[in-house]
CSV table of C-alpha atoms in Angstrom, one decimal:
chain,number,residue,atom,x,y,z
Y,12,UNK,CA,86.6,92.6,92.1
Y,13,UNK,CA,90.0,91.1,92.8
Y,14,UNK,CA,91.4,90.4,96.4
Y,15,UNK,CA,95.0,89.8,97.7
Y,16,UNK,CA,93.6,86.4,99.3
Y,17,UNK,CA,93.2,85.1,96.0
Y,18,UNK,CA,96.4,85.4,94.2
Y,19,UNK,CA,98.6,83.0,94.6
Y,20,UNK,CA,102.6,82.9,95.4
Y,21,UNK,CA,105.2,80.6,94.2
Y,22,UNK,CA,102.9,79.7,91.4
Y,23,UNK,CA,105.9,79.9,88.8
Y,24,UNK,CA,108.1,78.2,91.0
Y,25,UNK,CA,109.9,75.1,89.7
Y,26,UNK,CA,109.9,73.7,93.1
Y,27,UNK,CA,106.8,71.7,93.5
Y,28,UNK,CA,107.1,73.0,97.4
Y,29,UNK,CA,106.7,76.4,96.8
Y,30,UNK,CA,104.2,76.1,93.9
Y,31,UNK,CA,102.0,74.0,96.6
Y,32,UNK,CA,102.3,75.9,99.9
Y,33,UNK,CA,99.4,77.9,99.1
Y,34,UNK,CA,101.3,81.0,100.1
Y,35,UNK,CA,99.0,84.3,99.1
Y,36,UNK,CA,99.7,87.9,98.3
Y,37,UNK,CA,97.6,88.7,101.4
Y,38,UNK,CA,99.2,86.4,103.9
Y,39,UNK,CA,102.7,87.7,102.6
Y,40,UNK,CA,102.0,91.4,103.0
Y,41,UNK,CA,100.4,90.7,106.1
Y,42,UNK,CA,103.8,88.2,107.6
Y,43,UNK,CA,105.9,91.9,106.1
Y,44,UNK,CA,104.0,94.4,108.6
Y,45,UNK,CA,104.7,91.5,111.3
Y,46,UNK,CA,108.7,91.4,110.5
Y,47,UNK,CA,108.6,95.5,109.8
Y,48,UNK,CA,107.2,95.5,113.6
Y,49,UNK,CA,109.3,93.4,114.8
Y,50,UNK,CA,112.8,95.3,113.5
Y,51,UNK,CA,111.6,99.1,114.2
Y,52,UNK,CA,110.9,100.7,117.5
Y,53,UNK,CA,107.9,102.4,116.6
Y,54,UNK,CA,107.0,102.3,112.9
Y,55,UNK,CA,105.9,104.9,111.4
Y,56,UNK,CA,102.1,104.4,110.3
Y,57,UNK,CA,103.1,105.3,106.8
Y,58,UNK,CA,105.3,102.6,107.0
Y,59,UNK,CA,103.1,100.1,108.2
Y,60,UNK,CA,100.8,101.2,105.5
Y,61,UNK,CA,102.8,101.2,102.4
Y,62,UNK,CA,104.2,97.3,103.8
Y,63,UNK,CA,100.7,96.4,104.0
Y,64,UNK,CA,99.9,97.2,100.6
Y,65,UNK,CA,103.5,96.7,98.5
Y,66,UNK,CA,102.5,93.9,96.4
Y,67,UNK,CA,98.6,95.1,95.5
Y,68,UNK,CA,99.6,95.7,92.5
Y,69,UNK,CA,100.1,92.2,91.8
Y,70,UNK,CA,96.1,91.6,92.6
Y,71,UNK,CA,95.6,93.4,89.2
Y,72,UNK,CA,98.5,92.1,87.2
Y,73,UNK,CA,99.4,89.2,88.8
Y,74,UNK,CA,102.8,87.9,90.3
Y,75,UNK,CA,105.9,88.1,88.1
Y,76,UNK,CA,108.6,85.6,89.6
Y,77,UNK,CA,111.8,86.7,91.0
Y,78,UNK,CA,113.9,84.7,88.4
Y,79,UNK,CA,111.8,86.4,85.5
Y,80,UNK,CA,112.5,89.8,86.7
Y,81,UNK,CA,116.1,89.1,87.1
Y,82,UNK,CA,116.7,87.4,83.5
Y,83,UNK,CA,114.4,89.4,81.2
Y,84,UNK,CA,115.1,93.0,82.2
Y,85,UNK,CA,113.0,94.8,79.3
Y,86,UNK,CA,110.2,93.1,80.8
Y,87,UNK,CA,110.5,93.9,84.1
Y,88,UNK,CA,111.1,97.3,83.2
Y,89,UNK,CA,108.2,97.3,81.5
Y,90,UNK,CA,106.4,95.6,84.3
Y,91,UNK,CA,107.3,98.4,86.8
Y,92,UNK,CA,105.5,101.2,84.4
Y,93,UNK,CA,102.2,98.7,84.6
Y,94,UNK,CA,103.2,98.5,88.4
Y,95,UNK,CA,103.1,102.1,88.7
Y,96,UNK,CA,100.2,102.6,86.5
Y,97,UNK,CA,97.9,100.3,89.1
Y,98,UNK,CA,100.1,102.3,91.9
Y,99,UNK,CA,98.4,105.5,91.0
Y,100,UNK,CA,95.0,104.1,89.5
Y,101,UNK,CA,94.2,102.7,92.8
Y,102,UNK,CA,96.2,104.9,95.3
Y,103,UNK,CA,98.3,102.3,96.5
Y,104,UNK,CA,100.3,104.0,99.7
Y,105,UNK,CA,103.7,104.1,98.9
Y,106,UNK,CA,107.1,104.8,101.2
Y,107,UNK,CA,107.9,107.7,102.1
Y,108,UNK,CA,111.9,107.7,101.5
Y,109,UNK,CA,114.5,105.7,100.7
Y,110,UNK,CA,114.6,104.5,104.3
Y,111,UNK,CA,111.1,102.6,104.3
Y,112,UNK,CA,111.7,101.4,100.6
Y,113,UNK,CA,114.5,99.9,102.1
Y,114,UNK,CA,113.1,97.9,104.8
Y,115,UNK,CA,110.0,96.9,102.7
Y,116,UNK,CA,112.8,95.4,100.8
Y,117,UNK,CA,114.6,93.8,103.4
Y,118,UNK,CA,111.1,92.5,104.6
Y,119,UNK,CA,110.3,91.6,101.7
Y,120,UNK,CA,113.3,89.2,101.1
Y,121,UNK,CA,112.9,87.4,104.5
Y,122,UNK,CA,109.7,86.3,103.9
Y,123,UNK,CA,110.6,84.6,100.9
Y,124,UNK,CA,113.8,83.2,102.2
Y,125,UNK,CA,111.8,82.1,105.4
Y,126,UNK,CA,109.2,80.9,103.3
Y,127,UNK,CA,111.9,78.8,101.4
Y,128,UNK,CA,113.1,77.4,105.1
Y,129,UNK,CA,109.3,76.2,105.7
Y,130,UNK,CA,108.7,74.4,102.8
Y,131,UNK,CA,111.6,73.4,101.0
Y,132,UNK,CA,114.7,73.8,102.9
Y,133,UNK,CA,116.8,71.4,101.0
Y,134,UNK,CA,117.2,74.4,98.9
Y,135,UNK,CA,119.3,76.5,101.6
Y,136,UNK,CA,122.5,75.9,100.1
Y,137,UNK,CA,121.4,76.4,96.5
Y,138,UNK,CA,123.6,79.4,94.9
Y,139,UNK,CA,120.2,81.8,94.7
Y,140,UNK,CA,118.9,81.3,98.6
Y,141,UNK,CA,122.8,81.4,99.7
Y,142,UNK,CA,123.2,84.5,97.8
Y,143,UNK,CA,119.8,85.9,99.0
Y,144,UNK,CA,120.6,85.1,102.8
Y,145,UNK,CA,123.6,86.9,102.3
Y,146,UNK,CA,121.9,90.1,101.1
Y,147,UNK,CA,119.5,90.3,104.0
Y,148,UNK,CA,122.5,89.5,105.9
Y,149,UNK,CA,124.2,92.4,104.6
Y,150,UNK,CA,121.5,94.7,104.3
Y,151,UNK,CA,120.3,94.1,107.8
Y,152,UNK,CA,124.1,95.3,109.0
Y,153,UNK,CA,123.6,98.2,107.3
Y,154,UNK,CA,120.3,99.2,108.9
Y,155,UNK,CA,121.3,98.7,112.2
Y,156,UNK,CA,118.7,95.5,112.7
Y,157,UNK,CA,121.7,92.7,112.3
Y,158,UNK,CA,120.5,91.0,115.5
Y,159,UNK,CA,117.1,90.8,115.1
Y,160,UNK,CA,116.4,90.0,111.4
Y,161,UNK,CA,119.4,87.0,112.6
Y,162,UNK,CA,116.4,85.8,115.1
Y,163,UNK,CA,114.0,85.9,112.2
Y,164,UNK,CA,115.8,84.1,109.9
Y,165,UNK,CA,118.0,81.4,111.8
């Protein structure tokens, strides 16, 4: 039996910070529902539920870092298919729509840039977190949550 409290975050990290906050799968997906019910009015449950659960499938296979995804892309795509196979296997809720995928992205992000601002914010202006505030930024505009996900982050 495997549990979200024991796998850690950050543990592929290059900063020492991150690698050491002792950041868990659990205590992120439970810091997205928080954010997800702070930007919407009245989340929908199925919402709420697929934020909850978004990165379960990382209890089974573990957690693949950000910077892995982004330079090896056959393996990420072939991390998504194992993704989806746990998904399924273990009836993970999912979003419903492109809206929710959305915003579990956009939570998703903050979290790790606020994360970042905890424990290692002499990495704010580094080219990745610049270019990652700047997405939420962005994406946050295009919700309609600009203001709020500003309070969040700032």
């Amino acid at each position: 039996q495997f549990y979200a409290a024991d796998v850690s975050r950050w543990h592929a990290s290059v900063v020492p910070e991150l690698q050491d906050c002792g950041d868990t799968i659990q205590s992120h997906q439970q810091r997205c529902v928080w954010y997800v019910e702070r930007l919407c009015a009245a989340p929908a449950q199925s919402l709420l539920d697929a934020t909850r659960w978004h990165d379960q499938p990382e209890v089974i296979l573990g957690d693949m870092p950000y910077t892995t995804k982004r330079d090896y892309p056959a393996l990420s795509a072939a991390w998504d298919i194992a993704e989806q196979h746990v998904i399924k296997q273990y009836d993970v809720p999912q979003p419903q729509g492109q809206q929710q995928r959305d915003m579990i992205k956009l939570v998703d992000r903050i979290d790790a840039y606020n994360t970042m601002q905890l424990y290692a914010p002499r990495l704010t202006d580094d080219d990745d977190w610049t270019f990652a505030r700047w997405w939420i930024m962005d994406q946050a505009e295009a919700m309609g949550v600009y203001s709020k996900v500003a309070h969040i982050i700032s």
